[in-house]
């Protein structure tokens, strides 16, 4: 495994619609392993392939309940609303309020090409939406209705 460089806001690669994965091979597995290691090293809860410069529909998430690997993920249901502070590893010092669904259901493939479903509320729902947005060239600042100062955020995160 190896750490990959994280692409920062302003880079055109974060604005592309990523292509579906068609080969569930060892190249994909190395990408997934590297992405997870890179995310953990940066203290993140999610990372999408375009953030390491790979324009494929791949994301990893870990909100503290273990790793979730998402390949070709699709949101199949969204319910309710939540309005919380969000950030992104591609812009480590920016934070803002984003409205997201309270609950989402996603269908995706695992690294072996097997389809599975995942349901999330709270932070997981937010992470699922945020990472899938990345695969469509959308970043959270496109959606944020209010940016916050780092000090405000520090207080919020301590809750
Ligand atoms: Co992000």
Short mmCIF file of N, CA and C and ligand atoms in Angstrom, two decimals:
data_model
loop_
_atom_site.label_atom_id
_atom_site.label_comp_id
_atom_site.label_asym_id
_atom_site.label_seq_id
_atom_site.Cartn_x
_atom_site.Cartn_y
_atom_site.Cartn_z
N UNK A 1 0.84 -1.19 0.00
CA UNK A 1 0.00 0.00 0.00
C UNK A 1 0.87 1.24 0.00
N UNK A 2 0.29 2.30 -0.46
CA UNK A 2 1.06 3.56 -0.55
C UNK A 2 0.13 4.75 -0.43
N UNK A 3 0.68 5.81 0.12
CA UNK A 3 -0.09 7.05 0.19
C UNK A 3 -0.09 7.71 -1.19
N UNK A 4 -1.24 8.26 -1.56
CA UNK A 4 -1.33 8.99 -2.83
C UNK A 4 -1.49 10.47 -2.53
N UNK A 5 -1.09 11.30 -3.47
CA UNK A 5 -1.27 12.75 -3.32
C UNK A 5 -2.74 13.09 -3.49
N UNK A 6 -3.24 13.97 -2.63
CA UNK A 6 -4.64 14.39 -2.72
C UNK A 6 -4.73 15.65 -3.57
N UNK A 7 -5.58 15.56 -4.59
CA UNK A 7 -5.85 16.67 -5.51
C UNK A 7 -6.63 17.75 -4.75
N UNK A 8 -6.25 18.99 -4.94
CA UNK A 8 -6.88 20.09 -4.21
C UNK A 8 -7.92 20.84 -5.06
N UNK A 9 -8.84 21.52 -4.37
CA UNK A 9 -9.85 22.34 -5.06
C UNK A 9 -9.15 23.26 -6.05
N UNK A 10 -9.75 23.43 -7.21
CA UNK A 10 -9.16 24.26 -8.26
C UNK A 10 -8.59 23.38 -9.37
N UNK A 11 -8.32 22.11 -9.05
CA UNK A 11 -7.81 21.16 -10.05
C UNK A 11 -8.99 20.66 -10.90
N UNK A 12 -8.82 20.71 -12.21
CA UNK A 12 -9.89 20.34 -13.14
C UNK A 12 -10.38 18.90 -12.96
N UNK A 13 -9.50 18.03 -12.44
CA UNK A 13 -9.89 16.62 -12.29
C UNK A 13 -11.04 16.45 -11.30
N UNK A 14 -11.22 17.43 -10.40
CA UNK A 14 -12.34 17.35 -9.45
C UNK A 14 -13.65 17.79 -10.08
N UNK A 15 -13.61 18.22 -11.32
CA UNK A 15 -14.80 18.73 -12.01
C UNK A 15 -15.29 17.80 -13.11
N UNK A 16 -14.67 16.63 -13.23
CA UNK A 16 -15.04 15.69 -14.29
C UNK A 16 -16.07 14.68 -13.78
N UNK A 17 -16.90 14.23 -14.69
CA UNK A 17 -17.79 13.11 -14.37
C UNK A 17 -16.96 11.83 -14.56
N UNK A 18 -16.86 11.05 -13.51
CA UNK A 18 -15.99 9.87 -13.56
C UNK A 18 -16.67 8.72 -14.31
N UNK A 19 -15.84 7.87 -14.89
CA UNK A 19 -16.34 6.71 -15.65
C UNK A 19 -16.53 5.51 -14.74
N UNK A 20 -17.47 4.64 -15.14
CA UNK A 20 -17.72 3.43 -14.35
C UNK A 20 -16.53 2.50 -14.39
N UNK A 21 -16.39 1.73 -13.33
CA UNK A 21 -15.38 0.66 -13.28
C UNK A 21 -15.94 -0.54 -14.03
N UNK A 22 -15.13 -1.13 -14.90
CA UNK A 22 -15.56 -2.33 -15.62
C UNK A 22 -14.67 -3.52 -15.28
N UNK A 23 -13.45 -3.27 -14.79
CA UNK A 23 -12.52 -4.36 -14.45
C UNK A 23 -12.28 -4.39 -12.95
N UNK A 24 -12.73 -5.48 -12.32
CA UNK A 24 -12.53 -5.65 -10.86
C UNK A 24 -11.25 -6.44 -10.65
N UNK A 25 -10.14 -5.80 -10.98
CA UNK A 25 -8.86 -6.50 -11.00
C UNK A 25 -7.91 -5.96 -9.92
N UNK A 26 -6.68 -6.47 -9.93
CA UNK A 26 -5.76 -6.07 -8.86
C UNK A 26 -5.38 -4.60 -8.92
N UNK A 27 -5.50 -3.99 -10.08
CA UNK A 27 -5.24 -2.55 -10.18
C UNK A 27 -6.28 -1.78 -9.35
N UNK A 28 -7.52 -2.24 -9.42
CA UNK A 28 -8.59 -1.63 -8.63
C UNK A 28 -8.34 -1.86 -7.14
N UNK A 29 -7.90 -3.07 -6.79
CA UNK A 29 -7.68 -3.38 -5.37
C UNK A 29 -6.56 -2.52 -4.79
N UNK A 30 -5.51 -2.31 -5.58
CA UNK A 30 -4.41 -1.45 -5.13
C UNK A 30 -4.92 -0.02 -4.93
N UNK A 31 -5.74 0.44 -5.87
CA UNK A 31 -6.32 1.79 -5.75
C UNK A 31 -7.13 1.90 -4.46
N UNK A 32 -8.01 0.91 -4.20
CA UNK A 32 -8.84 0.93 -2.99
C UNK A 32 -7.99 0.93 -1.73
N UNK A 33 -6.96 0.08 -1.70
CA UNK A 33 -6.08 0.00 -0.53
C UNK A 33 -5.34 1.33 -0.32
N UNK A 34 -4.84 1.89 -1.40
CA UNK A 34 -4.12 3.17 -1.31
C UNK A 34 -5.05 4.30 -0.87
N UNK A 35 -6.27 4.29 -1.40
CA UNK A 35 -7.22 5.34 -1.04
C UNK A 35 -7.56 5.27 0.44
N UNK A 36 -7.76 4.05 0.94
CA UNK A 36 -8.12 3.90 2.36
C UNK A 36 -6.97 4.36 3.26
N UNK A 37 -5.75 3.99 2.88
CA UNK A 37 -4.59 4.38 3.66
C UNK A 37 -4.40 5.91 3.62
N UNK A 38 -4.61 6.49 2.46
CA UNK A 38 -4.46 7.95 2.29
C UNK A 38 -5.52 8.69 3.11
N UNK A 39 -6.74 8.17 3.09
CA UNK A 39 -7.83 8.78 3.86
C UNK A 39 -7.53 8.72 5.36
N UNK A 40 -7.08 7.56 5.82
CA UNK A 40 -6.80 7.42 7.25
C UNK A 40 -5.63 8.30 7.69
N UNK A 41 -4.61 8.38 6.84
CA UNK A 41 -3.43 9.20 7.16
C UNK A 41 -3.81 10.67 7.27
N UNK A 42 -4.89 11.06 6.59
CA UNK A 42 -5.34 12.46 6.61
C UNK A 42 -6.49 12.68 7.58
N UNK A 43 -6.84 11.64 8.33
CA UNK A 43 -7.91 11.76 9.32
C UNK A 43 -9.26 12.07 8.68
N UNK A 44 -9.50 11.51 7.51
CA UNK A 44 -10.76 11.77 6.81
C UNK A 44 -11.76 10.65 7.04
N UNK A 45 -13.02 10.91 6.69
CA UNK A 45 -14.05 9.86 6.79
C UNK A 45 -14.48 9.37 5.41
N UNK A 46 -13.94 9.99 4.36
CA UNK A 46 -14.28 9.56 3.01
C UNK A 46 -13.29 10.10 2.00
N UNK A 47 -13.12 9.35 0.91
CA UNK A 47 -12.23 9.80 -0.16
C UNK A 47 -12.73 9.19 -1.47
N UNK A 48 -12.79 10.02 -2.52
CA UNK A 48 -13.25 9.56 -3.83
C UNK A 48 -12.06 9.51 -4.79
N UNK A 49 -12.13 8.60 -5.76
CA UNK A 49 -10.99 8.37 -6.67
C UNK A 49 -10.50 9.66 -7.37
N UNK A 50 -11.39 10.54 -7.82
CA UNK A 50 -10.87 11.76 -8.47
C UNK A 50 -9.99 12.59 -7.54
N UNK A 51 -10.15 12.41 -6.23
CA UNK A 51 -9.30 13.14 -5.27
C UNK A 51 -7.87 12.61 -5.25
N UNK A 52 -7.66 11.44 -5.85
CA UNK A 52 -6.28 10.98 -6.03
C UNK A 52 -5.96 10.95 -7.53
N UNK A 53 -6.76 11.67 -8.32
CA UNK A 53 -6.47 11.85 -9.74
C UNK A 53 -6.94 10.73 -10.64
N UNK A 54 -7.77 9.83 -10.11
CA UNK A 54 -8.27 8.70 -10.91
C UNK A 54 -9.75 8.94 -11.22
N UNK A 55 -10.08 9.10 -12.49
CA UNK A 55 -11.44 9.50 -12.86
C UNK A 55 -12.34 8.29 -13.07
N UNK A 56 -12.46 7.52 -12.01
CA UNK A 56 -13.31 6.32 -12.01
C UNK A 56 -14.28 6.40 -10.84
N UNK A 57 -15.42 5.67 -10.94
CA UNK A 57 -16.47 5.75 -9.93
C UNK A 57 -16.14 4.82 -8.75
N UNK A 58 -15.22 5.29 -7.92
CA UNK A 58 -14.72 4.54 -6.77
C UNK A 58 -14.63 5.48 -5.58
N UNK A 59 -15.08 5.01 -4.40
CA UNK A 59 -14.93 5.82 -3.18
C UNK A 59 -14.74 4.90 -1.99
N UNK A 60 -14.09 5.42 -0.96
CA UNK A 60 -13.98 4.70 0.31
C UNK A 60 -14.50 5.61 1.42
N UNK A 61 -15.14 4.98 2.41
CA UNK A 61 -15.71 5.70 3.54
C UNK A 61 -15.40 4.92 4.81
N UNK A 62 -15.10 5.65 5.88
CA UNK A 62 -15.06 5.04 7.21
C UNK A 62 -15.44 6.10 8.23
N UNK A 63 -16.65 5.99 8.74
CA UNK A 63 -17.11 6.97 9.72
C UNK A 63 -16.90 6.45 11.15
N UNK A 64 -16.04 5.44 11.27
CA UNK A 64 -15.75 4.88 12.59
C UNK A 64 -16.41 3.53 12.81
N UNK A 65 -17.06 3.03 11.75
CA UNK A 65 -17.75 1.74 11.84
C UNK A 65 -17.12 0.72 10.90
N UNK A 66 -15.87 1.00 10.47
CA UNK A 66 -15.20 0.09 9.55
C UNK A 66 -15.27 0.59 8.12
N UNK A 67 -14.36 0.08 7.27
CA UNK A 67 -14.29 0.56 5.89
C UNK A 67 -15.48 0.13 5.04
N UNK A 68 -15.92 1.05 4.19
CA UNK A 68 -16.92 0.74 3.16
C UNK A 68 -16.29 1.11 1.82
N UNK A 69 -16.21 0.14 0.93
CA UNK A 69 -15.69 0.39 -0.41
C UNK A 69 -16.85 0.45 -1.38
N UNK A 70 -16.91 1.53 -2.13
CA UNK A 70 -18.03 1.74 -3.06
C UNK A 70 -17.51 1.82 -4.48
N UNK A 71 -18.01 0.93 -5.32
CA UNK A 71 -17.64 0.96 -6.74
C UNK A 71 -18.93 1.10 -7.54
N UNK A 72 -18.95 2.07 -8.45
CA UNK A 72 -20.14 2.41 -9.24
C UNK A 72 -21.38 2.61 -8.36
N UNK A 73 -21.25 3.39 -7.28
CA UNK A 73 -22.39 3.57 -6.37
C UNK A 73 -23.51 4.41 -6.97
N UNK A 74 -24.74 4.04 -6.60
CA UNK A 74 -25.93 4.77 -7.05
C UNK A 74 -26.83 4.98 -5.84
N UNK A 75 -27.29 6.21 -5.65
CA UNK A 75 -28.26 6.49 -4.59
C UNK A 75 -29.64 6.04 -5.07
N UNK A 76 -30.28 5.18 -4.28
CA UNK A 76 -31.58 4.66 -4.70
C UNK A 76 -32.72 5.28 -3.91
N UNK A 77 -32.41 5.90 -2.77
CA UNK A 77 -33.47 6.53 -1.99
C UNK A 77 -32.89 7.59 -1.06
N UNK A 78 -33.61 8.68 -0.90
CA UNK A 78 -33.20 9.76 0.00
C UNK A 78 -34.43 10.20 0.79
N UNK A 79 -34.26 10.34 2.10
CA UNK A 79 -35.38 10.79 2.93
C UNK A 79 -34.94 11.85 3.91
N UNK A 80 -35.83 12.78 4.20
CA UNK A 80 -35.60 13.78 5.24
C UNK A 80 -34.47 14.74 4.89
N UNK A 81 -34.09 15.53 5.87
CA UNK A 81 -33.04 16.53 5.67
C UNK A 81 -32.18 16.64 6.90
N UNK A 82 -30.91 16.96 6.70
CA UNK A 82 -30.01 17.34 7.80
C UNK A 82 -29.19 18.52 7.29
N UNK A 83 -28.77 19.37 8.21
CA UNK A 83 -28.03 20.58 7.86
C UNK A 83 -26.87 20.67 8.83
N UNK A 84 -25.68 20.23 8.40
CA UNK A 84 -24.52 20.14 9.29
C UNK A 84 -23.27 20.66 8.59
N UNK A 85 -22.22 20.78 9.38
CA UNK A 85 -20.93 21.25 8.85
C UNK A 85 -20.22 20.12 8.12
N UNK A 86 -19.65 20.48 6.98
CA UNK A 86 -18.97 19.51 6.15
C UNK A 86 -17.62 20.06 5.71
N UNK A 87 -16.67 19.18 5.50
CA UNK A 87 -15.38 19.58 4.96
C UNK A 87 -14.93 18.56 3.93
N UNK A 88 -13.72 18.75 3.39
CA UNK A 88 -13.25 17.88 2.33
C UNK A 88 -11.73 17.79 2.38
N UNK A 89 -11.17 16.60 2.18
CA UNK A 89 -9.71 16.44 2.20
C UNK A 89 -9.03 17.21 1.07
N UNK A 90 -9.79 17.60 0.06
CA UNK A 90 -9.22 18.38 -1.04
C UNK A 90 -9.15 19.86 -0.73
N UNK A 91 -9.64 20.25 0.46
CA UNK A 91 -9.57 21.64 0.90
C UNK A 91 -9.60 21.66 2.42
N UNK A 92 -8.49 21.23 3.06
CA UNK A 92 -8.51 20.91 4.49
C UNK A 92 -8.92 22.05 5.42
N UNK A 93 -8.86 23.29 4.98
CA UNK A 93 -9.18 24.39 5.90
C UNK A 93 -10.51 25.07 5.64
N UNK A 94 -11.33 24.46 4.82
CA UNK A 94 -12.63 25.05 4.49
C UNK A 94 -13.74 24.19 5.07
N UNK A 95 -14.71 24.89 5.70
CA UNK A 95 -15.84 24.18 6.31
C UNK A 95 -17.10 24.95 6.03
N UNK A 96 -18.20 24.24 5.81
CA UNK A 96 -19.46 24.94 5.57
C UNK A 96 -20.66 24.06 5.82
N UNK A 97 -21.80 24.72 6.03
CA UNK A 97 -23.06 23.99 6.24
C UNK A 97 -23.61 23.54 4.89
N UNK A 98 -23.95 22.27 4.82
CA UNK A 98 -24.55 21.71 3.61
C UNK A 98 -25.81 20.95 4.00
N UNK A 99 -26.88 21.19 3.26
CA UNK A 99 -28.08 20.41 3.49
C UNK A 99 -27.95 19.08 2.75
N UNK A 100 -28.22 18.01 3.48
CA UNK A 100 -28.15 16.65 2.91
C UNK A 100 -29.37 15.88 3.37
N UNK A 101 -29.69 14.78 2.70
CA UNK A 101 -30.78 13.94 3.21
C UNK A 101 -30.43 13.33 4.57
N UNK A 102 -31.44 13.11 5.41
CA UNK A 102 -31.23 12.50 6.72
C UNK A 102 -30.89 11.02 6.58
N UNK A 103 -31.42 10.40 5.52
CA UNK A 103 -31.21 8.97 5.33
C UNK A 103 -31.07 8.68 3.84
N UNK A 104 -30.06 7.91 3.49
CA UNK A 104 -29.90 7.52 2.08
C UNK A 104 -29.68 6.01 1.97
N UNK A 105 -30.12 5.49 0.85
CA UNK A 105 -29.83 4.11 0.51
C UNK A 105 -29.01 4.12 -0.78
N UNK A 106 -27.97 3.30 -0.80
CA UNK A 106 -27.06 3.25 -1.94
C UNK A 106 -26.86 1.80 -2.37
N UNK A 107 -26.84 1.59 -3.66
CA UNK A 107 -26.45 0.29 -4.20
C UNK A 107 -25.08 0.48 -4.87
N UNK A 108 -24.17 -0.45 -4.62
CA UNK A 108 -22.82 -0.35 -5.20
C UNK A 108 -22.27 -1.75 -5.39
N UNK A 109 -21.06 -1.82 -5.91
CA UNK A 109 -20.36 -3.10 -6.06
C UNK A 109 -19.16 -3.12 -5.13
N UNK A 110 -18.83 -4.30 -4.63
CA UNK A 110 -17.62 -4.43 -3.83
C UNK A 110 -16.42 -4.72 -4.75
N UNK A 111 -15.26 -4.90 -4.18
CA UNK A 111 -14.04 -5.06 -4.99
C UNK A 111 -14.02 -6.33 -5.82
N UNK A 112 -14.92 -7.26 -5.50
CA UNK A 112 -14.98 -8.51 -6.28
C UNK A 112 -16.08 -8.47 -7.35
N UNK A 113 -16.75 -7.32 -7.46
CA UNK A 113 -17.79 -7.17 -8.48
C UNK A 113 -19.15 -7.64 -8.02
N UNK A 114 -19.31 -7.83 -6.69
CA UNK A 114 -20.59 -8.29 -6.15
C UNK A 114 -21.40 -7.07 -5.70
N UNK A 115 -22.66 -7.05 -6.10
CA UNK A 115 -23.52 -5.91 -5.73
C UNK A 115 -23.92 -6.00 -4.26
N UNK A 116 -23.98 -4.83 -3.59
CA UNK A 116 -24.46 -4.80 -2.20
C UNK A 116 -25.20 -3.48 -1.97
N UNK A 117 -25.91 -3.43 -0.86
CA UNK A 117 -26.64 -2.21 -0.50
C UNK A 117 -26.11 -1.69 0.82
N UNK A 118 -26.10 -0.38 0.97
CA UNK A 118 -25.72 0.23 2.23
C UNK A 118 -26.70 1.36 2.52
N UNK A 119 -27.07 1.47 3.80
CA UNK A 119 -28.00 2.49 4.24
C UNK A 119 -27.28 3.38 5.24
N UNK A 120 -27.48 4.67 5.17
CA UNK A 120 -26.81 5.54 6.13
C UNK A 120 -27.70 6.65 6.63
N UNK A 121 -27.48 7.01 7.90
CA UNK A 121 -28.10 8.21 8.46
C UNK A 121 -26.96 9.07 9.00
N UNK A 122 -27.29 10.28 9.43
CA UNK A 122 -26.32 11.18 10.04
C UNK A 122 -25.03 11.29 9.22
N UNK A 123 -23.87 11.06 9.87
CA UNK A 123 -22.59 11.27 9.18
C UNK A 123 -22.42 10.33 7.98
N UNK A 124 -22.89 9.09 8.10
CA UNK A 124 -22.73 8.16 6.97
C UNK A 124 -23.56 8.63 5.76
N UNK A 125 -24.77 9.11 5.99
CA UNK A 125 -25.60 9.62 4.90
C UNK A 125 -24.88 10.79 4.20
N UNK A 126 -24.32 11.66 5.03
CA UNK A 126 -23.58 12.82 4.52
C UNK A 126 -22.36 12.38 3.70
N UNK A 127 -21.61 11.42 4.24
CA UNK A 127 -20.41 10.95 3.54
C UNK A 127 -20.77 10.27 2.21
N UNK A 128 -21.81 9.47 2.22
CA UNK A 128 -22.24 8.79 0.98
C UNK A 128 -22.57 9.83 -0.09
N UNK A 129 -23.33 10.86 0.28
CA UNK A 129 -23.71 11.91 -0.68
C UNK A 129 -22.49 12.69 -1.15
N UNK A 130 -21.62 13.05 -0.20
CA UNK A 130 -20.43 13.85 -0.51
C UNK A 130 -19.51 13.11 -1.49
N UNK A 131 -19.27 11.82 -1.23
CA UNK A 131 -18.35 11.06 -2.09
C UNK A 131 -18.96 10.81 -3.46
N UNK A 132 -20.26 10.51 -3.51
CA UNK A 132 -20.90 10.27 -4.81
C UNK A 132 -20.94 11.57 -5.61
N UNK A 133 -21.12 12.70 -4.95
CA UNK A 133 -21.01 14.00 -5.63
C UNK A 133 -19.66 14.15 -6.32
N UNK A 134 -18.58 13.75 -5.62
CA UNK A 134 -17.24 13.86 -6.21
C UNK A 134 -17.16 13.12 -7.55
N UNK A 135 -17.86 11.99 -7.64
CA UNK A 135 -17.80 11.18 -8.87
C UNK A 135 -18.51 11.87 -10.03
N UNK A 136 -19.30 12.89 -9.68
CA UNK A 136 -20.02 13.67 -10.70
C UNK A 136 -19.45 15.08 -10.85
N UNK A 137 -18.27 15.31 -10.29
CA UNK A 137 -17.61 16.61 -10.45
C UNK A 137 -18.17 17.70 -9.55
N UNK A 138 -18.90 17.30 -8.50
CA UNK A 138 -19.51 18.27 -7.59
C UNK A 138 -18.73 18.30 -6.28
N UNK A 139 -18.39 19.50 -5.80
CA UNK A 139 -17.70 19.61 -4.51
C UNK A 139 -18.60 20.35 -3.52
N UNK A 140 -18.32 20.16 -2.22
CA UNK A 140 -19.30 20.60 -1.21
C UNK A 140 -19.50 22.12 -1.20
N UNK A 141 -18.48 22.86 -1.65
CA UNK A 141 -18.64 24.32 -1.65
C UNK A 141 -19.67 24.76 -2.70
N UNK A 142 -19.98 23.90 -3.67
CA UNK A 142 -21.04 24.20 -4.64
C UNK A 142 -22.39 24.23 -3.93
N UNK A 143 -22.50 23.46 -2.85
CA UNK A 143 -23.79 23.22 -2.19
C UNK A 143 -23.91 23.95 -0.86
N UNK A 144 -22.78 24.38 -0.29
CA UNK A 144 -22.80 24.98 1.05
C UNK A 144 -23.60 26.28 1.03
N UNK A 145 -24.45 26.46 2.03
CA UNK A 145 -25.21 27.72 2.11
C UNK A 145 -24.56 28.71 3.06
N UNK A 146 -23.58 28.23 3.84
CA UNK A 146 -22.86 29.13 4.74
C UNK A 146 -21.50 28.53 5.07
N UNK A 147 -20.44 29.28 4.83
CA UNK A 147 -19.11 28.80 5.21
C UNK A 147 -18.86 29.25 6.64
N UNK A 148 -18.05 28.46 7.39
CA UNK A 148 -17.81 28.81 8.79
C UNK A 148 -16.32 28.98 9.05
N UNK A 149 -16.01 29.77 10.06
CA UNK A 149 -14.62 29.98 10.45
C UNK A 149 -14.11 28.74 11.18
N UNK A 150 -12.83 28.43 11.02
CA UNK A 150 -12.27 27.24 11.68
C UNK A 150 -12.53 27.20 13.19
N UNK A 151 -12.51 28.35 13.87
CA UNK A 151 -12.74 28.37 15.32
C UNK A 151 -14.14 27.88 15.68
N UNK A 152 -15.14 28.38 14.94
CA UNK A 152 -16.53 27.94 15.15
C UNK A 152 -16.61 26.44 14.99
N UNK A 153 -15.91 25.99 13.96
CA UNK A 153 -15.98 24.58 13.63
C UNK A 153 -15.36 23.72 14.71
N UNK A 154 -14.25 24.16 15.26
CA UNK A 154 -13.58 23.41 16.29
C UNK A 154 -14.53 23.16 17.47
N UNK A 155 -15.29 24.21 17.81
CA UNK A 155 -16.27 24.07 18.89
C UNK A 155 -17.32 23.04 18.52
N UNK A 156 -17.79 23.12 17.28
CA UNK A 156 -18.83 22.20 16.84
C UNK A 156 -18.36 20.76 16.90
N UNK A 157 -17.13 20.55 16.45
CA UNK A 157 -16.64 19.17 16.36
C UNK A 157 -16.39 18.55 17.72
N UNK A 158 -16.18 19.40 18.71
CA UNK A 158 -15.94 18.86 20.05
C UNK A 158 -17.21 18.28 20.68
N UNK A 159 -18.35 18.66 20.15
CA UNK A 159 -19.62 18.20 20.71
C UNK A 159 -19.71 16.68 20.72
CO1 LIG B 1 -14.55 15.63 -0.50
#
